[in-house]
Each structure stands twice: as structure tokens, then as C-alpha cells.
């Protein structure tokens, strides 16, 4: 009966609430953490360091894609694993999923490809909002917790080498933790070089109103990308009198990225674009410094005061060179772009907690933040036969936030737990832009939260949550500055411009889950959710001065639904004498409908409809060898962005395997293979109106990669 309930998904999603307390140790999803997940009224899924590094992944995004309900969306027409991948819950990114680093929302431009799993202590998945964290999480939240100070001495190193499509890569990492009296400290660092080259095969076709082809162009793009990264995550923690503590945590990330692209166009019908033979070179230097100070003081009567201060500084500078040659031989068109971003944020928060008896705790707190973003863009364009064009644009934007919250966690009885919370958030975004009107946007949101857990007499239980969440416009969506495409402006490849009149999206959510715990470390779960969203932000496509331009506008309502299934089945917990084989699987099905876009396929933000993982780990009985692998699937399909524009994305299948040989407790060798299926990634965009249609198709090649890592203790 329980299994049939699971398979039919008659229960609804897991709510989640996990605090990023400094005192929590490094954990994996083991029996102990499974017990915590089972007992907490707002339990979350916590994935520890050992599980994140199990497959030998070089970047965190590759490890996250295997977690329940998590997908990684890449920009259209680019292979997986490229920069800019978005973490998605319920198939939604672009601000619907809140990504936090040590409990603080990450700024725009933060890339998972610049974070090594070796620096991460654990990842916490929260599918329903809580009052303690930001309510800007319509699809849910993911909190990435950096390495913590250990209670024992640890000296480890890792050396890795990999290759993909003829390009080599390498990495080195160290972990250093120890304790000296009341002081404990940790230092994690990595140094890496990666390289990638590939082919994006693009076709552009246009048709007259009667269906007669008028344009057929083939535009293959070859690309070569290299990246060098240095990361350092130091941490100090002092144990104070009275069970208090003072902790300092920092993250330094320095990265250099270089990309070279070349396109040679062939026009079979309708003539060439402006620059059928063109090259582009892009170089970027970026650095991120994050530093947090955390003070915890224990008070009388089971109370505590928790205060955090944080600073993050993000700098990016880039230069871009585009050289295009026309169909008629002559001087090349040269476009030079020098751009940079300086983003500085300051955050402060405080939380007071007090117990009101066994199983009952109250908490109240505040958060405040100030962020200043200065962005400049200097462009030089030399067109054949014309004077130089010298546009210069820069803007300065500030975002101020203030939040107040209160929550009550109450274990009403041995079977029933209840969580009540209320959060108020207000923010103001202001900017001054050269050549455009200033922007000054203010908004506030009240977010009530109710979550509940009911345990049956056996091994199963149900959860329920009702939440109020929102999605705020990002800064670049508010700034009315155009971003011009280099070549081939069309309804499927338009320029973009922000809209200062955007309002936040608001959503009511209903989540529930059914969980059945079979034994030690084994569980089955089914969940589902419903979101009703108002003031949805959609792109409006139109012609302006002879060029196609897309910009966001608020336009009506949308509804999002999801169902998820999850299973963790270590055979030793189910059968006596079973082999040491751990099986895991998860499946997510997502739906959405936007009222302002005619159906069918009017999915919100190109939502991914399906995702699934099937994995296994096997420890050989008489050998110090562990074998494992994971098959990852993300479905594609059609997505209608407007009555005229239809997009299609192909499915993605990725097979990853690994082998771990333990020479001793101090020395191990890990061999892993990623993307063994080498499935190309395909996208299509179709624009059709009364005057005709335009079709753009892109096929991006993907490649296998092999990695060898030597791991040891000093």
C-alpha cells in the first residue's frame, strides 16, 4: 500500500529548513543525517562533502546535478559545463531559485564553475521557504556551506589531471585543519587549469508568408576556452566562555578566462549577413573576496544571541574584440569593447533564540544589506568607409535591503510538529545611468510561512507547507541600457534592454510530502507542489529603429506544479548479508502555464519538464575498491515565449562513472569519467507572424572527459 502511494504520488513536497550554524560538523547523507531529516519539523536534504566529491568532479555544478530535484541550465546553444550554468529547482532558474553561500544570497554574476567541491562542507536543499532566510525563493533555495573548522587534525592533498577532446587540465588542492586550545582553524585551497574546445553548428532559415524559403544560411562556430582559477577558504573559530564562539570565514577566488571564436558563414539562399567571416576574442579577469564574522553568545534560560557581519567584493574586467569581413572583399569591421564591474556588498544580521520548554523554541531576528554596483562599458567601432563610433556607457546602482522575521518551532506531541513564521522584506534599487533617466524602485513583501510534520505509528510520515515568496527584478533588468548583438540581429537573436517599471513577482505556494523510512539510511519519498504567481516578468519582442529588441515587462499570472520521487536503498540496511551496494534514484516532473502566452507549451521561463538520476556505489568485499556511477537525464521540449516565438530544447543524457582504490588510509587513487554518452545539445527558435517566419537551430557538440586524482594525507 505504501509503495503504491509512493508511485502514484498522492502526497506532496518536502519542506526544508536547515540552519547554517557554525557548530555543525561535516556530514554526509548517512543514517545520522537521515534521522535528523526524519525528526525535524522542517527537515531539509543535507548532502555532505564526501558525497559531493565522490565522482571526482572539478566544478560544483557537476556534483549538484545529481541531487534530488536539482538541474543545471546552460545558456541556449552552449554545451553543458560552460560558464554561466544556473542552479534550478523545479526546472526554474533566473531568480526563481535562491542560491546562498553560507546563508547569504550570492550576487549576480556568481558562477558555480568557479567553485571547487573541495571547498564545500555541505549543500542544503530547501524546497519551501522559511522565515529565517530570504523569501526570494519561489522554486526553493540551495545553501552552499564552505569548509568548517574540524575537531581533529587533518592534513590532506589532492592532485588531479584530466583530458577532454584533446585538451588537458590539471588541479591541486590542500586541506588543513587543526585545533590549539580554544582556537580551531581550517584552510582549504585549490589551483586549477581547464580547457575546452567545441563546435556550435548553427543554421538560419527564413520563409515567406506562403512557406517559400527566402534565406538559408549555415554559420558553424568553433570555440576554444581556457580558464585558470585559484581559490582559498580560510576559517578561524574561537571557543568563548559560556559555550559561546567567534568565527571568521573567508573565500578568495581569482579567475582568468580566455575565449576565441571563429565563424565562416555559407549562404545558400538570400545572401549573407553583414559579416559572414568573423572572429571574436574575449578575455576576462575576475576576483571575489567574501569575509564573514560570526559571534554566538549563550544566554540564560536556554537563550542565545547570534550576530553576523559580512563583506563581499566582486571585480570583473574584460576586453572583447570582434572583427568581421563583409561579403565583398574590403576592410574589416572592428569592434572593441572594454568593460568592467565593481560590486561591493555589506550585510549584517542578528537572531535571538529561546527555548520555551522541551520541543518548543522561538526565534526573532533582522537582516540588513547594502550593495553598490558600478558598471562601465567603453566601445570603439570602426566601420569601413565611416567615422569611428565611440559610445561610452556606465551606471552606478545601489540596492538596500531590510528584513525582520519571527518563527515558532513547536513539537506539539510525539507525532505532530509545527512551524510558524513571518518575514517582512523591503528593498530599494536606485541607479544613475549615463544618457538615460535614473531608476528608483521600491518594494516590500510580507511572507507568512506554515509548515507541519505528522508521524504515523509506523515508519512513515507526511509534511505540509504553505508559503508566500517573491522574485525581484535583477539590476540589469531595470537599467534601460541596450545590449547589441554583434551580427545577424533577428527576432530569434534580438538586442536586449531593461525596464525600470518592473515590479516583483509574488507567489503563494503549497507543498507537501510523504516519506517512508525502511531502515538505516534507507528511505522512499514522494512530494508535489503548487505555485500561483502574479505579475510574471516576460520578454516583449518588437521592432525599434529597424532592429529587433527584447525587454522584460510584467504580464499577468502563472501556475507551476511539480511532483518528485526519491529513493535511497543501501542493500545492507534491507537484507542481512547483502552486498555493499547502495542504490539511489530520483525523478522530478514539472508543469507550468503562463496566462498571457497562448498555449500549448506556454511554460514559464522555459521550464525543464523532466529530470531524473539513477546511481549506484559498490564496495568490493575482498578488495579496497569502490565502483560507482550515475545516469543523469534532463528532458527538453517545446516552450512558447509569446504568440509569435516558439523555442525547443533537446534532451540531455549524461553518464558518469568512477573507481576509487584505497592503497591505505593515507593514500587513495580516484579515476572518473564524465559525459561518456557524448550527446549533442540542440536548441531551436521559431518566430512566425503574418509576414513570414524565421527558424534558428543550434547543435552544440559535447565530449567525454577523463580525470585521475591522487588523494593523500600528510
XYZ file of C-alpha atoms in Angstrom:
714
model
C 0.000 0.000 0.000
C 2.785 2.434 0.915
C 4.625 1.667 -2.309
C 1.522 2.278 -4.397
C 1.034 5.612 -2.638
C 4.615 6.486 -3.461
C 4.379 5.584 -7.130
C 1.061 7.317 -7.627
C 2.397 10.447 -5.864
C -0.614 11.056 -3.678
C 1.419 13.118 -1.283
C 3.022 16.423 -1.744
C 6.869 18.168 -1.396
C 9.386 18.095 1.170
C 9.660 21.269 3.077
C 13.091 22.188 4.207
C 14.738 24.248 6.871
C 18.404 23.828 7.718
C 20.414 26.362 9.690
C 23.974 27.094 8.613
C 25.219 27.115 12.225
C 28.950 27.211 12.714
C 28.779 24.365 15.190
C 27.516 21.803 12.692
C 30.198 19.305 11.664
C 30.925 17.951 8.212
C 28.233 15.427 7.346
C 27.148 13.055 4.640
C 23.709 11.689 3.927
C 24.079 8.803 6.342
C 21.932 7.186 8.966
C 22.550 10.041 11.445
C 21.544 12.743 8.980
C 18.626 10.622 7.824
C 17.373 10.535 11.412
C 17.693 14.322 11.607
C 15.795 14.727 8.351
C 13.083 12.439 9.675
C 12.619 14.191 13.022
C 12.861 17.895 12.142
C 9.530 19.598 11.606
C 11.012 21.463 8.647
C 13.718 18.960 7.726
C 15.929 19.569 4.732
C 18.092 17.473 2.480
C 21.718 17.832 3.555
C 24.431 16.498 1.241
C 27.881 16.311 2.789
C 31.392 16.776 1.468
C 32.077 13.081 0.854
C 29.081 12.714 -1.442
C 29.886 15.927 -3.329
C 33.429 14.760 -4.201
C 32.556 11.087 -4.781
C 32.580 11.306 -8.604
C 35.752 13.414 -8.739
C 34.028 16.444 -10.266
C 36.098 19.537 -10.988
C 33.253 22.071 -10.579
C 30.396 22.152 -8.090
C 27.659 22.331 -10.743
C 28.564 18.825 -11.972
C 28.036 17.431 -8.462
C 24.774 19.302 -7.864
C 23.026 17.934 -10.966
C 22.752 14.504 -9.263
C 20.859 15.794 -6.227
C 17.076 15.316 -5.951
C 15.140 17.883 -7.985
C 18.243 19.867 -8.995
C 19.073 20.643 -12.618
C 21.757 22.841 -14.170
C 20.587 25.036 -17.023
C 23.180 26.287 -19.513
C 22.720 29.297 -21.792
C 20.991 28.423 -25.036
C 23.240 26.926 -27.650
C 26.157 26.192 -25.337
C 27.393 22.840 -24.088
C 26.875 21.733 -20.545
C 29.623 22.616 -18.152
C 30.268 26.020 -19.729
C 30.293 29.143 -17.628
C 27.008 30.668 -16.657
C 25.176 27.496 -15.686
C 22.209 28.126 -13.411
C 21.135 26.047 -10.431
C 17.479 25.159 -10.907
C 14.800 23.687 -8.661
C 11.527 22.604 -10.251
C 13.218 23.276 -13.598
C 13.363 27.037 -12.918
C 16.375 29.313 -12.604
C 16.751 33.047 -13.362
C 15.896 34.214 -9.851
C 13.171 31.643 -9.100
C 15.742 29.519 -7.238
C 17.593 31.260 -4.409
C 21.297 30.360 -4.229
C 23.103 31.192 -0.984
C 26.687 30.915 0.172
C 26.881 30.398 3.953
C 23.296 31.597 4.274
C 23.816 34.844 2.292
C 22.307 35.231 -1.225
C 25.044 35.296 -3.861
C 25.315 38.402 -6.071
C 24.525 38.456 -9.768
C 27.418 37.062 -11.786
C 28.390 34.381 -9.254
C 29.382 31.286 -11.230
C 29.339 27.747 -9.920
C 32.081 26.921 -12.402
C 34.449 28.995 -10.281
C 33.815 26.963 -7.104
C 35.557 23.649 -6.481
C 33.650 20.961 -4.484
C 36.785 20.579 -2.341
C 35.947 23.920 -0.680
C 32.378 22.933 0.216
C 31.406 21.400 3.551
C 27.822 20.584 2.585
C 24.875 21.634 0.441
C 21.411 22.200 1.915
C 18.326 21.926 -0.305
C 15.207 23.758 0.900
C 12.146 23.353 -1.312
C 9.862 25.521 0.822
C 10.700 28.902 2.318
C 11.339 29.601 5.996
C 11.209 32.926 7.805
C 14.911 32.769 8.688
C 16.173 33.007 5.103
C 15.203 35.317 2.239
C 11.760 34.701 0.748
C 13.083 35.381 -2.770
C 12.761 31.660 -3.460
C 9.628 30.802 -5.424
C 11.113 27.494 -6.638
C 13.140 26.868 -3.462
C 16.600 27.538 -2.002
C 20.041 25.955 -2.094
C 22.591 26.916 0.546
C 26.277 26.151 -0.116
C 28.257 25.940 3.134
C 32.027 26.371 2.918
C 34.566 24.220 4.758
C 34.371 24.379 8.575
C 36.996 24.023 11.293
C 37.381 20.424 12.434
C 37.695 18.930 15.888
C 40.663 16.820 14.828
C 43.855 17.376 12.908
C 43.683 16.881 9.158
C 46.367 17.328 6.509
C 45.335 16.197 3.044
C 46.295 16.905 -0.548
C 44.795 16.115 -3.947
C 46.473 16.185 -7.349
C 44.368 15.760 -10.460
C 44.844 15.553 -14.215
C 42.167 15.311 -16.888
C 41.653 15.473 -20.643
C 38.713 16.200 -22.946
C 38.611 16.500 -26.737
C 42.384 16.761 -26.932
C 42.729 19.473 -24.280
C 44.340 18.759 -20.924
C 43.564 20.154 -17.497
C 45.056 19.893 -14.046
C 44.290 20.748 -10.432
C 45.874 20.703 -6.997
C 44.229 21.104 -3.611
C 45.070 21.083 0.084
C 43.004 20.775 3.281
C 44.485 21.793 6.621
C 42.512 21.691 9.886
C 43.671 21.621 13.485
C 42.909 22.822 16.999
C 45.047 24.643 19.561
C 43.254 25.016 22.852
C 40.203 27.205 22.298
C 41.237 28.019 18.737
C 40.363 25.790 15.796
C 41.298 26.630 12.245
C 40.894 25.358 8.710
C 42.439 26.199 5.372
C 41.237 24.819 2.054
C 42.788 25.835 -1.238
C 42.697 24.786 -4.878
C 44.592 25.691 -8.018
C 43.280 24.608 -11.396
C 43.542 24.931 -15.161
C 40.804 23.798 -17.538
C 40.399 23.880 -21.287
C 37.564 23.241 -23.681
C 37.071 23.411 -27.404
C 33.997 22.627 -29.385
C 31.729 23.333 -32.303
C 28.361 25.094 -32.384
C 26.644 24.233 -35.662
C 24.072 26.951 -36.457
C 21.532 27.199 -39.282
C 19.296 30.207 -40.014
C 16.275 29.866 -42.279
C 13.570 32.361 -43.256
C 10.293 31.745 -45.072
C 7.754 33.965 -46.813
C 4.103 34.008 -45.725
C 3.280 31.208 -48.162
C 6.074 28.970 -46.876
C 8.583 29.627 -49.657
C 12.171 29.672 -48.316
C 13.878 33.050 -48.731
C 17.018 32.641 -46.588
C 19.198 29.607 -45.859
C 22.483 30.225 -44.045
C 24.956 27.889 -42.357
C 27.037 29.540 -39.578
C 29.341 26.983 -37.870
C 31.217 28.420 -34.868
C 34.415 26.938 -33.499
C 35.424 27.871 -29.972
C 38.385 27.401 -27.674
C 38.121 28.331 -23.972
C 40.745 28.180 -21.229
C 40.346 29.022 -17.559
C 42.825 29.373 -14.691
C 41.482 29.519 -11.136
C 42.907 29.999 -7.658
C 40.672 29.582 -4.585
C 41.366 29.873 -0.886
C 38.918 29.382 2.014
C 40.445 30.103 5.461
C 38.473 29.856 8.708
C 39.243 30.612 12.369
C 36.970 29.816 15.302
C 37.477 30.710 18.971
C 35.535 28.971 21.735
C 34.472 31.667 24.219
C 33.433 31.354 27.823
C 29.887 30.139 28.427
C 29.689 27.953 25.297
C 29.882 30.972 23.007
C 32.044 31.255 19.906
C 33.553 33.754 17.497
C 34.247 32.627 13.939
C 35.836 34.247 10.901
C 35.239 32.700 7.469
C 36.558 33.973 4.127
C 36.667 32.968 0.479
C 39.114 34.242 -2.121
C 38.559 33.387 -5.769
C 40.724 34.622 -8.636
C 39.996 33.556 -12.194
C 41.224 34.288 -15.704
C 39.082 33.244 -18.666
C 40.025 33.401 -22.358
C 37.739 32.544 -25.272
C 38.386 32.524 -29.021
C 35.594 32.084 -31.574
C 35.570 31.913 -35.373
C 32.628 31.801 -37.795
C 32.723 31.227 -41.559
C 29.237 31.586 -42.999
C 27.852 29.920 -46.104
C 24.760 31.472 -47.712
C 22.786 29.025 -49.838
C 19.853 31.385 -50.361
C 19.090 35.035 -49.637
C 22.612 36.443 -49.315
C 24.982 36.794 -46.403
C 24.705 38.586 -43.080
C 26.718 41.769 -42.600
C 29.901 39.900 -41.618
C 29.934 36.303 -42.903
C 33.573 35.800 -41.848
C 34.170 36.967 -38.288
C 36.382 36.353 -35.269
C 35.775 37.181 -31.624
C 38.252 37.202 -28.744
C 37.132 37.586 -25.151
C 39.342 37.864 -22.066
C 38.113 38.291 -18.514
C 39.835 38.663 -15.174
C 37.624 38.274 -12.121
C 38.173 38.182 -8.393
C 35.860 37.626 -5.439
C 36.553 38.194 -1.776
C 33.970 37.228 0.836
C 34.532 37.607 4.569
C 32.111 36.932 7.431
C 32.394 37.397 11.183
C 30.007 35.326 13.307
C 29.509 35.822 17.060
C 27.398 33.377 19.069
C 26.647 34.005 22.748
C 24.735 31.663 25.045
C 22.347 33.368 27.478
C 20.325 32.232 30.469
C 17.190 30.062 30.253
C 18.329 28.324 27.068
C 18.533 31.546 25.042
C 21.216 32.571 22.575
C 22.190 35.612 20.523
C 23.619 35.117 17.047
C 25.167 38.099 15.191
C 26.804 38.057 11.736
C 28.671 40.725 9.783
C 29.690 40.161 6.185
C 31.521 41.853 3.340
C 31.893 40.731 -0.246
C 33.804 42.431 -3.040
C 33.476 41.302 -6.653
C 35.535 42.706 -9.500
C 35.405 41.795 -13.185
C 37.262 43.386 -16.079
C 37.058 42.209 -19.654
C 38.039 43.131 -23.165
C 36.269 41.983 -26.296
C 37.436 42.198 -29.903
C 35.134 41.491 -32.852
C 36.467 41.536 -36.409
C 34.043 40.970 -39.248
C 34.665 40.860 -43.004
C 31.800 41.580 -45.384
C 30.734 39.501 -48.356
C 32.558 41.937 -50.654
C 36.325 41.959 -50.003
C 37.430 45.083 -48.196
C 38.469 46.469 -44.816
C 37.208 44.596 -41.785
C 34.702 45.980 -39.334
C 36.421 46.194 -35.944
C 34.577 46.462 -32.664
C 36.444 46.871 -29.371
C 34.665 46.688 -26.016
C 36.308 47.380 -22.678
C 34.011 46.631 -19.739
C 34.184 46.180 -16.014
C 32.106 45.674 -12.889
C 32.851 46.527 -9.273
C 30.261 45.071 -6.913
C 30.576 45.645 -3.155
C 28.089 44.351 -0.601
C 27.826 44.693 3.176
C 25.437 42.526 5.234
C 24.529 42.359 8.908
C 22.085 40.111 10.730
C 21.092 39.149 14.233
C 18.958 36.343 15.662
C 17.684 35.825 19.207
C 16.578 32.289 20.103
C 14.920 30.998 23.240
C 13.509 27.664 24.279
C 10.121 27.545 25.999
C 10.473 24.038 27.287
C 11.256 20.712 25.687
C 10.477 20.717 21.966
C 9.455 24.389 21.791
C 11.675 27.242 20.563
C 11.120 30.841 19.491
C 13.399 32.936 17.292
C 13.309 36.528 16.053
C 15.825 38.489 14.061
C 16.729 41.037 11.449
C 18.831 41.351 8.318
C 20.146 44.429 6.560
C 22.264 44.843 3.479
C 23.692 47.464 1.184
C 25.128 46.707 -2.251
C 26.746 49.089 -4.715
C 27.402 48.050 -8.297
C 29.434 50.224 -10.671
C 29.402 49.087 -14.291
C 31.211 50.687 -17.214
C 31.319 49.834 -20.907
C 33.517 51.642 -23.443
C 33.054 50.702 -27.060
C 35.016 51.564 -30.180
C 33.555 50.549 -33.516
C 35.365 51.188 -36.805
C 33.133 50.532 -39.803
C 34.581 50.533 -43.326
C 34.068 53.887 -45.026
C 32.610 55.606 -41.959
C 33.759 57.607 -38.946
C 34.574 55.781 -35.705
C 31.661 55.218 -33.362
C 32.616 55.909 -29.769
C 29.771 55.070 -27.400
C 30.570 55.039 -23.690
C 28.100 53.865 -21.066
C 28.342 53.493 -17.328
C 25.978 53.296 -14.410
C 26.061 53.049 -10.661
C 23.304 51.113 -8.896
C 22.626 50.590 -5.207
C 20.348 48.060 -3.544
C 19.331 48.458 0.099
C 17.561 45.644 1.940
C 15.942 45.305 5.340
C 14.184 42.226 6.719
C 12.540 41.341 10.028
C 11.382 37.831 10.933
C 9.964 35.719 13.739
C 9.392 31.973 13.927
C 7.998 29.395 16.334
C 9.058 25.739 16.196
C 6.876 23.575 18.405
C 6.787 19.833 18.920
C 3.122 19.709 19.910
C 3.169 15.969 20.607
C 5.301 12.918 19.894
C 3.693 12.709 16.442
C 2.940 16.309 15.482
C 5.418 19.164 14.959
C 4.518 22.661 13.845
C 6.490 25.596 12.408
C 5.038 29.125 12.112
C 6.970 32.054 10.684
C 6.517 35.584 9.402
C 9.049 37.606 7.407
C 8.913 41.173 6.144
C 11.365 42.266 3.464
C 11.780 45.697 1.907
C 14.294 46.827 -0.666
C 15.118 49.853 -2.771
C 17.029 49.814 -6.074
C 18.374 53.112 -7.394
C 20.724 53.833 -10.276
C 22.138 56.663 -12.341
C 22.850 55.781 -15.963
C 24.704 57.868 -18.479
C 22.315 59.027 -21.207
C 19.177 57.579 -19.568
C 16.721 58.529 -16.873
C 17.629 57.468 -13.322
C 15.958 54.416 -11.802
C 14.398 54.389 -8.326
C 12.347 51.287 -7.465
C 10.960 50.412 -4.020
C 9.068 47.295 -2.954
C 8.160 45.279 0.124
C 6.735 41.820 0.753
C 5.108 40.123 3.758
C 5.842 36.374 3.776
C 3.873 34.183 6.194
C 5.029 30.551 6.472
C 3.331 27.480 7.927
C 4.977 24.046 7.953
C 3.883 20.877 9.690
C 5.040 17.291 10.218
C 2.788 14.360 11.194
C 4.317 10.983 12.084
C 2.244 7.831 11.785
C 2.612 4.887 14.158
C 4.911 3.067 11.731
C 7.851 4.264 9.672
C 6.054 6.802 7.505
C 5.129 10.469 7.874
C 3.673 13.397 5.935
C 4.640 17.070 5.657
C 2.700 20.176 4.671
C 3.770 23.776 3.963
C 2.045 26.991 2.921
C 4.364 29.845 1.923
C 4.446 33.340 0.446
C 7.501 34.075 -1.732
C 8.627 36.506 -4.418
C 11.073 37.141 -7.258
C 12.630 40.613 -7.502
C 13.903 42.075 -10.800
C 17.655 41.885 -11.213
C 19.596 45.110 -11.656
C 20.309 44.573 -15.345
C 16.565 44.040 -15.961
C 15.827 47.501 -14.548
C 18.543 49.526 -16.296
C 17.244 50.862 -19.658
C 20.552 50.243 -21.427
C 20.619 48.306 -24.730
C 22.852 45.286 -25.282
C 23.565 44.992 -29.016
C 24.282 41.672 -30.750
C 27.349 41.630 -32.997
C 25.909 40.139 -36.172
C 22.615 38.835 -37.520
C 20.035 40.762 -35.485
C 16.710 38.950 -35.898
C 13.578 38.048 -33.922
C 15.395 34.876 -32.789
C 18.609 36.809 -31.978
C 17.450 40.241 -30.716
C 19.102 43.089 -28.830
C 18.088 43.427 -25.161
C 17.149 46.354 -22.942
C 15.989 46.705 -19.317
C 12.748 48.204 -17.987
C 12.758 50.445 -14.855
C 8.998 49.933 -14.384
C 9.319 46.231 -13.492
C 7.599 45.012 -10.333
C 8.468 41.861 -8.328
C 6.602 38.620 -8.945
C 4.583 37.384 -5.944
C 3.646 33.759 -5.299
C 1.577 31.634 -2.936
C 2.849 28.089 -2.534
C 1.518 24.768 -1.269
C 3.983 21.933 -0.562
C 3.549 18.522 0.979
C 5.492 15.274 1.156
C 5.171 11.621 2.094
C 8.261 9.831 3.483
C 8.740 6.176 4.356
C 11.893 5.065 6.213
C 12.687 1.410 5.556
C 15.799 1.032 7.673
C 19.162 2.535 8.499
C 19.941 5.083 5.775
C 17.088 3.840 3.547
C 14.023 5.840 2.598
C 11.362 6.385 -0.061
C 9.733 9.739 -0.623
C 7.095 11.367 -2.819
C 6.356 15.061 -3.000
C 4.421 17.610 -5.008
C 3.975 21.378 -5.031
C 1.820 24.150 -6.405
C 2.768 27.793 -7.013
C 0.419 30.580 -8.125
C 2.431 33.583 -9.350
C 1.243 37.132 -10.142
C 2.968 39.926 -12.131
C 5.044 37.449 -14.132
C 8.016 39.044 -15.930
C 8.043 38.194 -19.651
C 10.160 39.458 -22.545
C 8.339 41.677 -25.061
C 9.779 41.434 -28.579
C 9.319 44.330 -31.035
C 10.983 46.296 -33.823
C 12.721 49.554 -32.831
C 14.569 51.686 -35.398
C 14.841 48.756 -37.756
C 16.289 46.323 -35.158
C 14.630 43.605 -33.105
C 14.620 44.412 -29.391
C 13.519 42.312 -26.381
C 12.775 43.742 -22.930
C 11.022 42.470 -19.768
C 7.506 43.541 -18.766
C 5.034 42.411 -16.073
C 2.239 40.482 -17.730
C -0.367 38.518 -15.781
C -0.266 35.272 -13.815
C 1.292 31.820 -13.998
C 0.902 28.481 -12.268
C 3.688 25.978 -11.501
C 3.215 22.343 -10.428
C 5.785 19.684 -9.569
C 5.982 16.056 -8.488
C 9.163 14.414 -7.178
C 10.059 10.850 -6.239
C 13.185 9.908 -4.279
C 14.729 6.623 -3.135
C 17.848 5.714 -1.135
C 18.340 1.965 -0.815
C 21.535 0.611 0.765
C 21.056 -3.154 0.461
C 22.831 -3.861 3.755
C 20.056 -1.976 5.573
C 17.360 -4.070 3.878
C 18.792 -7.595 3.814
C 21.178 -9.353 6.191
C 24.339 -10.428 4.429
C 23.588 -8.346 1.333
C 26.486 -6.997 -0.755
C 27.707 -3.456 -0.019
C 25.644 -1.933 -2.827
C 23.961 1.449 -2.382
C 21.246 2.385 -4.865
C 19.792 5.863 -5.261
C 17.267 7.344 -7.644
C 15.211 10.489 -8.034
C 12.667 11.711 -10.545
C 11.049 15.138 -10.987
C 8.125 16.129 -13.239
C 7.344 19.818 -13.687
C 4.475 21.715 -15.309
C 3.720 25.408 -15.701
C 1.340 27.655 -17.625
C 1.589 31.413 -18.269
C -1.822 33.042 -18.734
C -0.557 35.839 -21.015
C 1.016 33.395 -23.500
C -1.307 31.265 -25.660
C -0.892 27.518 -25.278
C 0.092 24.874 -25.748
C 3.699 24.798 -24.437
C 3.313 28.130 -22.597
C 5.787 27.053 -19.915
C 7.278 29.576 -17.505
C 10.843 30.657 -18.290
C 11.461 27.610 -20.491
C 10.919 25.298 -17.508
C 12.540 21.862 -17.793
C 9.682 19.315 -17.733
C 11.577 16.201 -16.583
C 14.756 15.329 -14.730
C 15.977 12.031 -13.284
C 19.039 10.369 -11.765
C 19.911 6.714 -11.283
C 23.104 5.942 -9.374
C 24.881 3.142 -7.558
C 28.004 2.577 -5.441
C 29.524 -0.861 -4.824
C 32.266 -1.716 -2.317
C 34.046 -4.941 -3.283
C 34.128 -7.450 -0.451
C 37.769 -8.528 -0.687
C 39.344 -5.536 -2.397
C 39.906 -1.924 -1.301
C 37.987 -0.834 -4.389
C 34.734 1.105 -4.733
C 32.960 1.389 -8.081
C 30.067 3.665 -8.920
C 28.293 5.761 -11.469
C 25.319 7.951 -12.230
C 23.000 8.369 -15.208
C 21.535 11.866 -15.411
C 18.610 12.870 -17.633
C 17.093 16.269 -18.372
C 14.172 16.402 -20.766
C 13.728 19.191 -23.266
C 10.705 20.016 -25.379
C 8.791 22.978 -26.731
C 8.335 26.257 -24.873
C 6.240 29.137 -26.209
C 7.638 32.519 -25.172
C 4.956 34.574 -26.966
C 2.258 34.145 -29.585
C 4.948 34.523 -32.280
C 8.034 32.960 -30.679
C 8.451 29.227 -30.011
C 11.613 27.635 -28.568
C 12.699 23.997 -28.430
C 15.431 22.384 -26.339
C 16.714 18.867 -26.784
C 17.047 16.311 -24.008
C 20.333 15.806 -22.167
C 21.687 12.412 -21.104
C 24.953 12.167 -19.185
C 26.670 9.050 -17.868
C 29.408 9.480 -15.243
C 31.433 6.678 -13.637
C 34.259 6.431 -11.094
C 36.569 3.965 -9.379
C 38.282 4.555 -6.015
C 41.223 2.411 -4.910
C 42.450 2.741 -1.309
C 46.142 1.877 -1.038
C 45.938 2.749 2.673
C 44.089 5.098 4.986
C 46.514 7.816 3.893
C 46.611 7.277 0.111
C 43.865 6.794 -2.492
C 43.552 6.888 -6.269
C 40.325 8.058 -7.935
C 39.620 7.626 -11.656
C 36.464 9.147 -13.121
C 34.834 9.578 -16.490
C 32.191 12.195 -17.303
C 29.709 12.631 -20.150
C 30.528 9.237 -21.626
C 27.485 9.319 -23.924
C 28.675 12.486 -25.741
C 25.149 13.524 -26.648
C 24.952 16.769 -28.672
C 22.798 19.526 -27.213
C 20.280 21.018 -29.627
C 18.121 24.138 -29.487
C 15.682 25.752 -31.925
C 13.876 29.099 -32.053
C 10.968 29.816 -34.396
C 9.427 33.248 -34.955
C 6.287 33.402 -37.100
C 3.846 36.220 -37.889
C 1.690 37.228 -40.830
C 4.694 38.345 -42.883
C 6.595 35.061 -42.633
C 8.802 33.078 -40.264
C 12.410 32.701 -39.110
C 13.961 29.489 -37.772
C 17.280 29.260 -35.909
C 18.778 25.872 -34.980
C 21.967 25.252 -32.982
C 23.663 21.923 -32.283
C 26.481 22.019 -29.728
C 28.910 19.145 -29.553
C 29.830 17.673 -26.158
C 32.802 15.486 -25.310
C 33.962 12.831 -22.867
C 36.395 13.756 -20.141
C 38.607 11.508 -18.026
C 40.176 12.502 -14.720
C 42.764 10.864 -12.459
C 43.210 12.090 -8.881
C 45.769 11.113 -6.263
C 44.485 11.812 -2.747
C 46.615 11.536 0.349
C 47.214 12.573 3.936
C 50.365 14.206 5.254
